[in-house]
Coordinates of C-alpha atoms and ligand atoms in Angstrom, one line a residue:
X5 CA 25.4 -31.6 30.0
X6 CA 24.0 -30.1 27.0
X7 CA 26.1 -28.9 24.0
X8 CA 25.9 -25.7 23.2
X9 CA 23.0 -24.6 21.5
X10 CA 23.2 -24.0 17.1
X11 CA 21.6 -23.3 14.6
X12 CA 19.9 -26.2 12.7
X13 CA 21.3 -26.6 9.3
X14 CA 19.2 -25.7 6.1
X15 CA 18.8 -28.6 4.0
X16 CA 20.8 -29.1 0.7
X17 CA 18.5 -30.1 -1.8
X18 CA 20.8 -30.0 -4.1
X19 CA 22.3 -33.1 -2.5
X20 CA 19.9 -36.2 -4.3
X21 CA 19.3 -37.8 -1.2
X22 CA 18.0 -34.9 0.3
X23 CA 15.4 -34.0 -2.9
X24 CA 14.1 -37.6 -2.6
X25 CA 13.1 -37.0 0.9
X26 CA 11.4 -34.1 0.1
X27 CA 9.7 -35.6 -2.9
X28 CA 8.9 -38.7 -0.9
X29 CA 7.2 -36.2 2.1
X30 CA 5.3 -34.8 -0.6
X31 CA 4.1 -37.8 -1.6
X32 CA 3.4 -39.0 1.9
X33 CA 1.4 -35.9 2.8
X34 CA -0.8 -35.5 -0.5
X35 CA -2.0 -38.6 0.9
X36 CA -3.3 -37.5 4.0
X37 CA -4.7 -34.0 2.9
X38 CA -8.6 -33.4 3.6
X39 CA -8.3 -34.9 6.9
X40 CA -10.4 -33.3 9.7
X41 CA -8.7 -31.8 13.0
X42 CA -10.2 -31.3 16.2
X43 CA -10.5 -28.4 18.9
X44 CA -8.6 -30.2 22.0
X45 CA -9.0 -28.6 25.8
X46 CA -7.5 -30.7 28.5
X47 CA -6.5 -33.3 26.5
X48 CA -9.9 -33.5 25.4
X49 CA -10.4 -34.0 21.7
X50 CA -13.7 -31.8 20.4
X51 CA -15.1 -32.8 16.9
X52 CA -18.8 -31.4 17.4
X53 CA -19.8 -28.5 15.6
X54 CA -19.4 -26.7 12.1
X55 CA -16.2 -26.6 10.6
X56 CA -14.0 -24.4 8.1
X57 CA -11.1 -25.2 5.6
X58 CA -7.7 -24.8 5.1
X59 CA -7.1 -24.9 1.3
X60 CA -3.8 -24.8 -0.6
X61 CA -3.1 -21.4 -1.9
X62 CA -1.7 -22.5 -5.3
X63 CA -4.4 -25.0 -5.7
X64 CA -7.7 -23.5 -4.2
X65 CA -9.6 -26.3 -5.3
X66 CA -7.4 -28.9 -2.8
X67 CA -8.5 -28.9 0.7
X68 CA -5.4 -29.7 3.2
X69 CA -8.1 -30.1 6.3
X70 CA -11.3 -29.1 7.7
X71 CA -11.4 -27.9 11.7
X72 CA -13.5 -27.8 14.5
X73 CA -14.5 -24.1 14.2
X74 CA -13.5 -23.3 18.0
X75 CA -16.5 -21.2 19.9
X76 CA -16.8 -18.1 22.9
X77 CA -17.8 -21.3 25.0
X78 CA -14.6 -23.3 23.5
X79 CA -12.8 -19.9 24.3
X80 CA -14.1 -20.1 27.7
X81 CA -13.6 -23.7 28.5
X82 CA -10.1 -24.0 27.3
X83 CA -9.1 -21.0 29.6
X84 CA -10.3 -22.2 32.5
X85 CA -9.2 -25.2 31.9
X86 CA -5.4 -23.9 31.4
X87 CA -6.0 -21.7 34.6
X88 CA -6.5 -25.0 36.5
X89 CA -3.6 -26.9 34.9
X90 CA -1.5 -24.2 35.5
X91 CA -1.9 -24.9 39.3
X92 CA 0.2 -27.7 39.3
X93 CA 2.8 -27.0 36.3
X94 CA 3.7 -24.0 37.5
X95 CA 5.8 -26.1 39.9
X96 CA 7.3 -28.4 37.7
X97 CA 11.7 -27.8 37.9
X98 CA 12.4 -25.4 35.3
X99 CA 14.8 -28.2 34.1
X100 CA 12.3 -30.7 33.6
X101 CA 10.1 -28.1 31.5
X102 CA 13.0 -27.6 29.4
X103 CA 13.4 -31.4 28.3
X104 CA 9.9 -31.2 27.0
X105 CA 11.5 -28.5 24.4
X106 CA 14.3 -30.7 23.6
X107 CA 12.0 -34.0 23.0
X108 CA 9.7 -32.2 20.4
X109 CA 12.6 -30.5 19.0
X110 CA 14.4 -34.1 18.5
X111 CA 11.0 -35.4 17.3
X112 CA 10.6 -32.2 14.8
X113 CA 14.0 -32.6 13.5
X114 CA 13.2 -36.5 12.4
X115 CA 10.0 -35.8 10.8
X116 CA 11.1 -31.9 9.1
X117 CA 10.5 -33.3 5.7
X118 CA 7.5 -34.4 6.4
X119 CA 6.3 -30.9 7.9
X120 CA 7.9 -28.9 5.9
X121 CA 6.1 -30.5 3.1
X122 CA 2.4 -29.8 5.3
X123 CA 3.8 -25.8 4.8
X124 CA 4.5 -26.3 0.8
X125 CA 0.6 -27.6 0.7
X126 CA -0.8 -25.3 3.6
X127 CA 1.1 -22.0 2.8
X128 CA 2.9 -22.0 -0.7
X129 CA 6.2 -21.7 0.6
X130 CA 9.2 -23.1 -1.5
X131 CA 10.9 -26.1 -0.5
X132 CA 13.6 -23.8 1.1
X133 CA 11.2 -21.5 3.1
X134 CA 9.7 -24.4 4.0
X135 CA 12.5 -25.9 5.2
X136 CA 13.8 -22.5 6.5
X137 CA 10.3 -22.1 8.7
X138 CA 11.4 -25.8 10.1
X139 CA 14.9 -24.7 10.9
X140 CA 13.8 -21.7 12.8
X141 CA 11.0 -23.8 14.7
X142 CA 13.5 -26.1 16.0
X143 CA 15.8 -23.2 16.6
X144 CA 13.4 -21.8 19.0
X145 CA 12.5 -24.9 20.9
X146 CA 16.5 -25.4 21.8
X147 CA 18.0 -22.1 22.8
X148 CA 14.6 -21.7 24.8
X149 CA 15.3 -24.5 26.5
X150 CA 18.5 -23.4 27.1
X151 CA 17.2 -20.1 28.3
X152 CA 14.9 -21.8 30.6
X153 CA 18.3 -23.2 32.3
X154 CA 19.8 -20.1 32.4
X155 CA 17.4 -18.2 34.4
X156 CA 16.2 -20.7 36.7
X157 CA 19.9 -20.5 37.8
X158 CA 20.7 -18.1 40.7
X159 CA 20.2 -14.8 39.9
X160 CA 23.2 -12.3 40.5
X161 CA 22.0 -9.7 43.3
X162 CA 24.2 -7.4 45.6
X163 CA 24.7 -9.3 48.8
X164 CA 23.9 -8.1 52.3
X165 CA 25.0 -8.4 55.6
X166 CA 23.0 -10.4 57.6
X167 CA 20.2 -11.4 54.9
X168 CA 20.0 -13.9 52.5
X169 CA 18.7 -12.5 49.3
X170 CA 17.3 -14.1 45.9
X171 CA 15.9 -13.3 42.7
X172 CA 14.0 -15.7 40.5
X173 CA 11.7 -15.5 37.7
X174 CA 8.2 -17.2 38.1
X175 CA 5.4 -18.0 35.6
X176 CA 2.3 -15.7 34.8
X177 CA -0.2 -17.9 34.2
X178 CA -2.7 -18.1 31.2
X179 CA -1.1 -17.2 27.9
X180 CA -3.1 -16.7 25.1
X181 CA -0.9 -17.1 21.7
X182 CA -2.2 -16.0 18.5
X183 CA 0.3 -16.6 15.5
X184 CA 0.0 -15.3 11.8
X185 CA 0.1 -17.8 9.0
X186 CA 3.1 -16.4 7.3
X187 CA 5.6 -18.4 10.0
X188 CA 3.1 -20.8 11.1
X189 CA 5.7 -22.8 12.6
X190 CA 8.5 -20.9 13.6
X191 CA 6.3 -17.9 15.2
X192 CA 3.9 -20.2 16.5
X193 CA 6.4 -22.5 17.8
X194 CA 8.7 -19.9 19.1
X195 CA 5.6 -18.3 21.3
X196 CA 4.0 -21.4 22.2
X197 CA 7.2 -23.2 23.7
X198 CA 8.5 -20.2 25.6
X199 CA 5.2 -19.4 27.0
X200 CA 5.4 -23.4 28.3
X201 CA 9.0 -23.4 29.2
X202 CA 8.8 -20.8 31.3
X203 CA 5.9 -22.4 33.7
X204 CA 2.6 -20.8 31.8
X205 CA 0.1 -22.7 30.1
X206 CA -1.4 -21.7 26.9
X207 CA -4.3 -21.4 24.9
X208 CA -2.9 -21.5 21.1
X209 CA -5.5 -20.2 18.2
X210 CA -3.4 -20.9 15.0
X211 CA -4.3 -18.5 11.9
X212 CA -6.9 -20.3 10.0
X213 CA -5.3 -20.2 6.6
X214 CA -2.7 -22.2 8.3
X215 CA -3.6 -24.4 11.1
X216 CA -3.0 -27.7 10.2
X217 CA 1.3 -27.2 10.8
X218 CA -0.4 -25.9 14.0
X219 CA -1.9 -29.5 15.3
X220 CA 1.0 -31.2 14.0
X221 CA 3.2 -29.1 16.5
X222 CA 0.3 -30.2 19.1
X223 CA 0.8 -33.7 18.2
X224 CA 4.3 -33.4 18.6
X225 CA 4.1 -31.8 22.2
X226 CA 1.8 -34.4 22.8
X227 CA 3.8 -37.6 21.4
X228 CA 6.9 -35.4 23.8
X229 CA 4.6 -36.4 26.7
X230 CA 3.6 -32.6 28.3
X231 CA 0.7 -33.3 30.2
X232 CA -3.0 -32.7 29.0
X233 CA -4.1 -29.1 29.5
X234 CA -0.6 -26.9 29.5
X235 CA -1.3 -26.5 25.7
X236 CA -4.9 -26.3 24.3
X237 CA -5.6 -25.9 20.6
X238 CA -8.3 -23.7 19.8
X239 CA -8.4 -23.3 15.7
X240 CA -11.1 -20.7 14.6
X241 CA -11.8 -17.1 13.4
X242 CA -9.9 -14.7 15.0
X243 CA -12.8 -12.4 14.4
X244 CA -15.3 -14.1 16.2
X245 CA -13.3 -15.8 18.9
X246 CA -10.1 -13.6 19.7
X247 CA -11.9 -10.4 21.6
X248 CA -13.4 -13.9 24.1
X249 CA -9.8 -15.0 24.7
X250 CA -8.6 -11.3 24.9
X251 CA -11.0 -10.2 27.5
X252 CA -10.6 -13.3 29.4
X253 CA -10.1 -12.1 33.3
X254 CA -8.1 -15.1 33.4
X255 CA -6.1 -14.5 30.7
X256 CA -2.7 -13.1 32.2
X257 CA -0.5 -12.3 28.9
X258 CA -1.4 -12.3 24.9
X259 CA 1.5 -13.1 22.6
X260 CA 0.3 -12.0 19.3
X261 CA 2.3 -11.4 16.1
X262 CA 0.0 -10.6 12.9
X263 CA -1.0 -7.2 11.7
X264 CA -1.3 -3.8 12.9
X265 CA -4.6 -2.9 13.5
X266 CA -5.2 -6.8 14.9
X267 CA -2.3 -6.3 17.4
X268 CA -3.5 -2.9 18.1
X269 CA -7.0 -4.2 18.8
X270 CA -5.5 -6.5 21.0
X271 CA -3.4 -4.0 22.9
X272 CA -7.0 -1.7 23.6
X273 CA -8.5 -4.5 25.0
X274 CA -6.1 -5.9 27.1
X275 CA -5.5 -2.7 28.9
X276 CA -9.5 -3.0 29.8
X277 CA -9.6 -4.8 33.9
X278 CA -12.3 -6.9 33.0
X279 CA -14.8 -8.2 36.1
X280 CA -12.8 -10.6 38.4
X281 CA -9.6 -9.9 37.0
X282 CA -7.0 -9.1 39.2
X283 CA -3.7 -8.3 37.2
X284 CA -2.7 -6.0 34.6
X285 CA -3.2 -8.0 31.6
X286 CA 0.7 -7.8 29.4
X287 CA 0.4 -8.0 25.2
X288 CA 3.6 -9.0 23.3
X289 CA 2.4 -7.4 19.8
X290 CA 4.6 -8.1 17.2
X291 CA 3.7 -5.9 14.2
X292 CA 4.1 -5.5 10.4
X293 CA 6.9 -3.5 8.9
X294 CA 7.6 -1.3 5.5
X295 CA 11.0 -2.7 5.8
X296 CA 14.1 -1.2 3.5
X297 CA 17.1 -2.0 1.7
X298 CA 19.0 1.5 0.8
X299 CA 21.9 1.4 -1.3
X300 CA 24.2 4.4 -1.7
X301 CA 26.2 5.1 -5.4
X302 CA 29.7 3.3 -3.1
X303 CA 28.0 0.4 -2.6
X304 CA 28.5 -3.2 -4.6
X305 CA 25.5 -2.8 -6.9
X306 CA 25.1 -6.7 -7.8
X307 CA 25.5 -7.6 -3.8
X308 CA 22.6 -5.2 -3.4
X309 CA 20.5 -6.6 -6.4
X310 CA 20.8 -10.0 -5.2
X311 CA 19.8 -9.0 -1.6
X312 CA 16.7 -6.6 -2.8
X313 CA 15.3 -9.3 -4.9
X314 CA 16.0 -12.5 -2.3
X315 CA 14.3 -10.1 0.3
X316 CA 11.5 -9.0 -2.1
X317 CA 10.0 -11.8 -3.3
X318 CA 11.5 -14.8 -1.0
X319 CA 8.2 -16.2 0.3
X320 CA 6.3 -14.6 -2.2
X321 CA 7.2 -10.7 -0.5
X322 CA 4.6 -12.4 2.7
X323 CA 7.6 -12.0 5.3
X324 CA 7.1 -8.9 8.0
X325 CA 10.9 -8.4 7.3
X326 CA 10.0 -8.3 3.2
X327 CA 12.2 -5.3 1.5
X328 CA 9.1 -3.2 0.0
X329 CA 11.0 -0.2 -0.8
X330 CA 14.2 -0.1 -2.9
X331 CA 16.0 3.2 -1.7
X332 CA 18.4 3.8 -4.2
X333 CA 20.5 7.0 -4.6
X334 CA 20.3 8.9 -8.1
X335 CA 23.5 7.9 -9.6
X336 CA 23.4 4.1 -9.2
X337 CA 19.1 4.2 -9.3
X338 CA 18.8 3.3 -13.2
X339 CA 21.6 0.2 -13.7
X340 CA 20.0 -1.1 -9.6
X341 CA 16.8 -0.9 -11.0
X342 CA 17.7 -3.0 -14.3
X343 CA 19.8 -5.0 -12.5
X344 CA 17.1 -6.0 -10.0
X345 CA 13.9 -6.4 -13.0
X346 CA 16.5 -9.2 -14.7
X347 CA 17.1 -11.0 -12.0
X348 CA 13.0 -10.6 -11.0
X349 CA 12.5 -11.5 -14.6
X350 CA 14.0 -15.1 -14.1
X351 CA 11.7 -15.9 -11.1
X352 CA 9.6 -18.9 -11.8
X353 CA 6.0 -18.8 -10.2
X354 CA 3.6 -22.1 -10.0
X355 CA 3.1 -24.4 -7.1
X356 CA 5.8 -24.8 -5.0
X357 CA 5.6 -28.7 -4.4
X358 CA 7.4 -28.6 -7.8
X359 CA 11.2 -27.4 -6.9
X360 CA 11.9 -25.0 -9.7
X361 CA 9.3 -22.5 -8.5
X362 CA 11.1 -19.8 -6.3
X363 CA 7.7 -18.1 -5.9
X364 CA 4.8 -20.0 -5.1
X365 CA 1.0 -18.3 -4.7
X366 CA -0.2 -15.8 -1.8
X367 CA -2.0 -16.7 1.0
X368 CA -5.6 -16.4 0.2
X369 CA -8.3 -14.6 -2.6
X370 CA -8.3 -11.2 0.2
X371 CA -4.8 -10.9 0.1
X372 CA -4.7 -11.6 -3.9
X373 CA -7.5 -8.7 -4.3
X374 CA -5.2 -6.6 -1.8
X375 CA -2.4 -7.0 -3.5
X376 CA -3.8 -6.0 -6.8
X377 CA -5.6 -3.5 -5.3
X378 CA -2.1 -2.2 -4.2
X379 CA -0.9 -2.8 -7.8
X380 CA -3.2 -0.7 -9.2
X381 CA -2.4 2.2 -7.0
X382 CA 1.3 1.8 -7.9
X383 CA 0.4 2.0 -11.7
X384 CA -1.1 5.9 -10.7
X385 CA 2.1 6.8 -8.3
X386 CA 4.8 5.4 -10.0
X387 CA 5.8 3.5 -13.1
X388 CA 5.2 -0.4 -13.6
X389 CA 8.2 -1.9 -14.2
X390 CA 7.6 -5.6 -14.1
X391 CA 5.0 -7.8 -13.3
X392 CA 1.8 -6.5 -12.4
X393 CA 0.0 -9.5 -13.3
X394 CA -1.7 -12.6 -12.1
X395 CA -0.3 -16.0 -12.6
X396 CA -1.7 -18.9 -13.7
X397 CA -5.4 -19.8 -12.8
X398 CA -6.7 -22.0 -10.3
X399 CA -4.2 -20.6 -7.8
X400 CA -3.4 -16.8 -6.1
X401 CA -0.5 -16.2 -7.7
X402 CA 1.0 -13.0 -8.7
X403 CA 4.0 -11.7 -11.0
X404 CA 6.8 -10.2 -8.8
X405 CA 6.2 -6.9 -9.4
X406 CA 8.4 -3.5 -9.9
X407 CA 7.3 0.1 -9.8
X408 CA 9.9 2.6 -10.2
X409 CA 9.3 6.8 -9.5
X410 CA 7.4 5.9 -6.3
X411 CA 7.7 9.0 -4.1
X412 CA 8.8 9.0 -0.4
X413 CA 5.0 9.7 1.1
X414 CA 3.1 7.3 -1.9
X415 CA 0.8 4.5 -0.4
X416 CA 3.3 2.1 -1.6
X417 CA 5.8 3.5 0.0
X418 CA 4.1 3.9 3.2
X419 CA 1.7 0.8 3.4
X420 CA 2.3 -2.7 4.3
X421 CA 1.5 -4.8 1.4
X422 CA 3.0 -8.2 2.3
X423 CA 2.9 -9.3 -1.1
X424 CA 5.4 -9.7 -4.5
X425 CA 5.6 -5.7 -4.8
X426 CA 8.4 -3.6 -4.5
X427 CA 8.7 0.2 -4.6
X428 CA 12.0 1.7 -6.3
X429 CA 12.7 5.4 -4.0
X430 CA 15.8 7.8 -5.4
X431 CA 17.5 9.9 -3.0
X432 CA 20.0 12.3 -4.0
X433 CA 22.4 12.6 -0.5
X434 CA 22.6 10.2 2.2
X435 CA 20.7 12.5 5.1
X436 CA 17.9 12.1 2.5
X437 CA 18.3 8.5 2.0
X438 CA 18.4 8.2 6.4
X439 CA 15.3 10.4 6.1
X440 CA 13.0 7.9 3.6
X441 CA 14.1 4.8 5.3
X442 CA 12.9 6.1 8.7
X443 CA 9.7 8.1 7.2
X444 CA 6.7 5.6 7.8
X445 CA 5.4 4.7 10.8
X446 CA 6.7 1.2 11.0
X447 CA 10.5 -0.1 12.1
X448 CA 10.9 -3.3 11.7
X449 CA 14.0 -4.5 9.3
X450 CA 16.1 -2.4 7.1
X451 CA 19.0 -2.8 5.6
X452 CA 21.9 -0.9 4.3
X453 CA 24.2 -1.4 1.6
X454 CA 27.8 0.8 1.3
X455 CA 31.4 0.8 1.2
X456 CA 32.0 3.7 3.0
X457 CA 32.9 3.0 6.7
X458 CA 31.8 6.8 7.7
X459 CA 28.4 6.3 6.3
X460 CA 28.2 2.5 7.4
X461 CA 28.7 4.0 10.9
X462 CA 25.4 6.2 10.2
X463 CA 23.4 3.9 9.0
X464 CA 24.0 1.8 12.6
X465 CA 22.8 5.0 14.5
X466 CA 20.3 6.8 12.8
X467 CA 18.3 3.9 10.8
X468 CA 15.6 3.2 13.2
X469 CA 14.6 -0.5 13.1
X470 CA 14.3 -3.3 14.9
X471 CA 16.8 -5.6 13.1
X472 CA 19.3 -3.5 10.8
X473 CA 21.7 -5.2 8.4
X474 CA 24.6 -3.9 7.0
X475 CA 25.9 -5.5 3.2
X476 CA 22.9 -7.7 3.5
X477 CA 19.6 -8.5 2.8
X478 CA 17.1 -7.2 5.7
X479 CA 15.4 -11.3 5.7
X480 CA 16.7 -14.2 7.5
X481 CA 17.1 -13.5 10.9
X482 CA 18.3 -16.2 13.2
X483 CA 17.5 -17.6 16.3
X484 CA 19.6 -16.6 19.1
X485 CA 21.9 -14.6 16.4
X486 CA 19.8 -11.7 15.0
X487 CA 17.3 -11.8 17.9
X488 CA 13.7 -10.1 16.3
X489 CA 11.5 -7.6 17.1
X490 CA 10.5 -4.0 15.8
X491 CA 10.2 -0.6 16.8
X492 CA 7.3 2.0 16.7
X493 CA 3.8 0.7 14.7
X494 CA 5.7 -2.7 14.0
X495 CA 5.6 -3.9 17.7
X496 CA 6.7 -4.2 21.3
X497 CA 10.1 -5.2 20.2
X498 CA 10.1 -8.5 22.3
X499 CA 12.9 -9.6 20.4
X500 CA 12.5 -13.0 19.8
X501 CA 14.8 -15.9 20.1
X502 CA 16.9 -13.8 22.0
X503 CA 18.5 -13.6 26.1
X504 CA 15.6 -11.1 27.1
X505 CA 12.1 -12.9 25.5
X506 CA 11.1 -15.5 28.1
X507 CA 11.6 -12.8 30.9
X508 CA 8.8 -11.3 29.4
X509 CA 6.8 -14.8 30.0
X510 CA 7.4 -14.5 33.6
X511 CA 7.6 -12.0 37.1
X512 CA 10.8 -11.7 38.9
X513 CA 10.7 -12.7 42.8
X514 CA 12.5 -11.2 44.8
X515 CA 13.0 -12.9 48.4
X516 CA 14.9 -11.5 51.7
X517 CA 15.4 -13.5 54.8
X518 CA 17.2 -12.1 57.7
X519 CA 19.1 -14.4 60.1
Ligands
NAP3 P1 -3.6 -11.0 11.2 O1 -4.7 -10.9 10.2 O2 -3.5 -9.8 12.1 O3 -3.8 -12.3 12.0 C1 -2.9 -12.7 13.0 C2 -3.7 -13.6 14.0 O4 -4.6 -12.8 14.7 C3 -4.4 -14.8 13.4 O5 -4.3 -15.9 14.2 C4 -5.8 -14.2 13.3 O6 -6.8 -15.3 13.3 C5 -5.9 -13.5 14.7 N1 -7.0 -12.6 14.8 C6 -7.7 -12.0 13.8 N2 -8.7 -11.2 14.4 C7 -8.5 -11.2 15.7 C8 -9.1 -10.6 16.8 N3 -10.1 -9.7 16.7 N4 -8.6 -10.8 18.1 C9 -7.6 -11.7 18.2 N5 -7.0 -12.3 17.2 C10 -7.4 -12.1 16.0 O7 -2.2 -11.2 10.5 P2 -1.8 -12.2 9.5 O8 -2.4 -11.9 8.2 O9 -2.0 -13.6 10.0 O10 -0.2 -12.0 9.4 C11 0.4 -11.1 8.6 C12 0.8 -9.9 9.4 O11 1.7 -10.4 10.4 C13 1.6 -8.9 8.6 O12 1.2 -7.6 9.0 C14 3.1 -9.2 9.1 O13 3.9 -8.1 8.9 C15 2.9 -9.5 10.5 N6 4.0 -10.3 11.0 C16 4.8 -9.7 11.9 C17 5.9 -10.4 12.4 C18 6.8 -9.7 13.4 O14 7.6 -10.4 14.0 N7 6.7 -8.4 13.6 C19 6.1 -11.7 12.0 C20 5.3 -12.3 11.1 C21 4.2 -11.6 10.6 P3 -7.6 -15.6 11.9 O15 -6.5 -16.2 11.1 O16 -8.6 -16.6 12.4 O17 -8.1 -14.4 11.4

């Protein structure tokens, strides 16, 4: 028997032992940066061909590992190729599927030091997002597991006289899984290992600012002893290769999370029957947000400034769930807003393998020159704040940044940044207030902060996102406790890590015999 599945834990690292074996991972991993990773199909490891880098944001000039650029004709192979595997581990007990999960997630929990320290190089997260992405990644791989159990279990139908009658769920086939590089674990572990557990195999294209945490995850499925083929790894540019794997006739279901207008791409194409093809192709698209913490003149005003600014700039503001827009009514807008630009104020930036750093740099130079781009417009709509700047050289960092004044229908309050910027809204009643936090186009988190149970009770029905929080921040979700997903332009709302997402990896069977 299994216990009952939990959270993991978030590391301490205020606990000495616990700093030392982050510093020690550190260590360990600086050492083996600038190696050079392979495309592998079948089990087959591909090192022909030109390459590309993954560098470290804070650090540009520090290469973490060069890749196989992955081809159309890698594309190709390593679809067919899962088509045939598929075959024969399609049939594999659910049960036995599920202890794959449960090795790597045994195996990840030994070694999360040492991969959370990969992300610090490879992504500029904190120690604690780090850690945090880790946490989540394991997360997924046990309650999926679990899941797995569940629904191979005897499904509840109405019984008939005279018939026996069954329902079970059954694989698709081919998944195609195309993470973003802002969860390159978590997301790319949480869509990778349900689209396994539940009988599919899977082509996986990590997002090449971040594909090294990506191979280690392939090693570790590997070193858990899945056979050769279920999972392929297929690093290169999404621009060149993804419409190949897309189109794929034997491509059964893309699992994407990433931006809008990739994901909507995606969705066109898919819908497409493509030459030999015989299904309806299925997209899980999850989306980017414009996501909201609103705080009305009842509510506790340092709670709220402490969950605005952890949501903010937590990961550099690079989380889909980020709170971009401050909505604030007018009483309570002037002494939020101050209260929220001191405690921004105190936010170290600098390269996050060094601990005191809550912010480290963004992603890459596009998403710098976005972001500033962004800043600039703010500095025409609204009034700068804070911030505004770049950081120190050699890295993308940015200052968190505060505009005040922005107006409901502004760019910056309607356009996903993903980046150290938040938007300060006033509302003067609380219909208002309802009516900015559900006025964009995306639905993804939001969150609202009051005292009064009337309003509270409100916010629950008429705030349309995915994942709404009430007297917290709109970040953090857990596995299996806040399952995740949006609504409208921020995605299919697959809601992952929760009891519905790996029915949406499979096809339910329904089987009558009459006696
Ligand atoms: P992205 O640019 O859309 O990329 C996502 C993935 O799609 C990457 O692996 C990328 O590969 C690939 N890709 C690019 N072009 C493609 C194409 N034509 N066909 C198929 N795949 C293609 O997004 P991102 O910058 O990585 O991630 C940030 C976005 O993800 C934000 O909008 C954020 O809100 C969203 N997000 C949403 C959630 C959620 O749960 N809703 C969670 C996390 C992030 P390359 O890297 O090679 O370009």
């Amino acid at each position: 028997m299994l216990p009952e599945f939990k959270n993991e834990a978030f590391t301490d690292f205020s606990i000495p032992e616990n700093k030392t074996a982050m510093e020690t991972a550190l260590n360990s991993v600086r050492k083996e940066l600038g190696k050079r990773y392979p495309v592998v199909i079948g089990g087959r490891a591909i090192m022909e061909g030109d390459t590309f880098k993954s560098v470290n944001p804070a650090n540009y000039n520090q290469l973490v590992g060069e890749f196989t650029k992955g081809t159309k004709d890698h594309a190709d192979l390593a679809i067919k190729t899962a088509a045939e595997v598929f075959e024969e581990w399609r049939s594999v007990p659910a049960y036995e599927r599920a202890r794959y999960l449960l090795k790597a997630a045994a195996i990840m929990r030994r070694r999360k030091y040492e991969l959370a320290a990969w992300m610090v190089f490879e992504t500029s997260k904190s120690w604690s997002e780090a850690d945090g992405d880790m946490a989540e990644a394991i997360d997924f791989l046990e309650f999926y597991a679990r899941e797995m159990m569940r629904i191979s279990e005897p499904q509840p139908v109405v019984g008939y006289t005279g018939e026996e009658n069954e329902l079970y769920y059954i694989p698709l086939g081919v998944i195609a899984v195309i993470p973003p590089w802002n969860f390159p674990c978590a997301i790319l572990v949480g869509m990778t290992s349900a689209a396994i557990v539940s009988g599919n195999t899977v082509v996986l294209k990590p997002a090449s600012t971040a594909p090294t945490i990506g191979f280690k995850f392939f090693e570790i499925m590997e070193e858990a002893g899945l056979p050769a083929g279920v999972l392929n790894f297929l690093p290169g540019p999404g621009g060149a290769i993804g419409d190949t794997i897309v189109d794929h006739p034997k491509t059964r279901l893309i699992a994407f999370t990433g931006s809008m207008e990739i994901g909507l791409r995606i969705h066109e194409r898919a819908a497409k029957l493509n030459s030999g093809q015989i299904w309806i192709k299925r997209t899980i698209l999850e989306m980017g947000g414009k996501d909201f913490i609103m705080v009305d003149e009842t509510a506790d005003i340092d709670a709220a400034a402490e969950g605005i600014v952890a949501a903010a700039y937590g990961f550099q503001g690079q989380k889909c769930s980020a709170c971009s827009r401050a909505i604030v009514q007018e009483d309570i807008y002037d002494e939020l807003l101050e209260k929220v630009a001191e405690h921004a104020r105190k936010i170290k930036v600098g390269e996050p393998d060094n601990p005191k750093h809550f912010m480290g740099a963004v992603i890459d130079q596009a998403a710098h020159d976005k972001i500033l781009e962004y800043i600039e417009i703010g500095k025409k709509e609204g009034t700068l704040v804070l911030g505004g700047g770049k950081g120190s050289k050699g890295g993308w960092f940015i200052e968190p940044t505060i505009f005040s004044d922005i107006k409901p229908d502004d760019r910056l309050a309607q356009e996903e940044i993903f980046g150290p910027v938040l938007a300060f809204i006033k509302f003067k009643d609380f219909d208002e207030g309802i009516r900015i936090a559900n006025g964009t186009m995306f639905g993804l988190t939001g969150a609202l902060f009051s005292r009064n149970r009337s309003r509270l009770e409100r916010g629950r029905a008429e705030l349309h996102t995915g994942n709404l929080y009430l007297n917290r921040k709109c970040t953090g979700a857990l596995v299996g406790v806040q399952p995740f997903g949006g609504f409208n332009m921020s995605g299919t709302d697959s809601k992952a890590g929760g009891r519905d997402y790996l029915l949406l990896f499979t096809q339910g069977k329904s089987v009558c015999e009459r006696f």
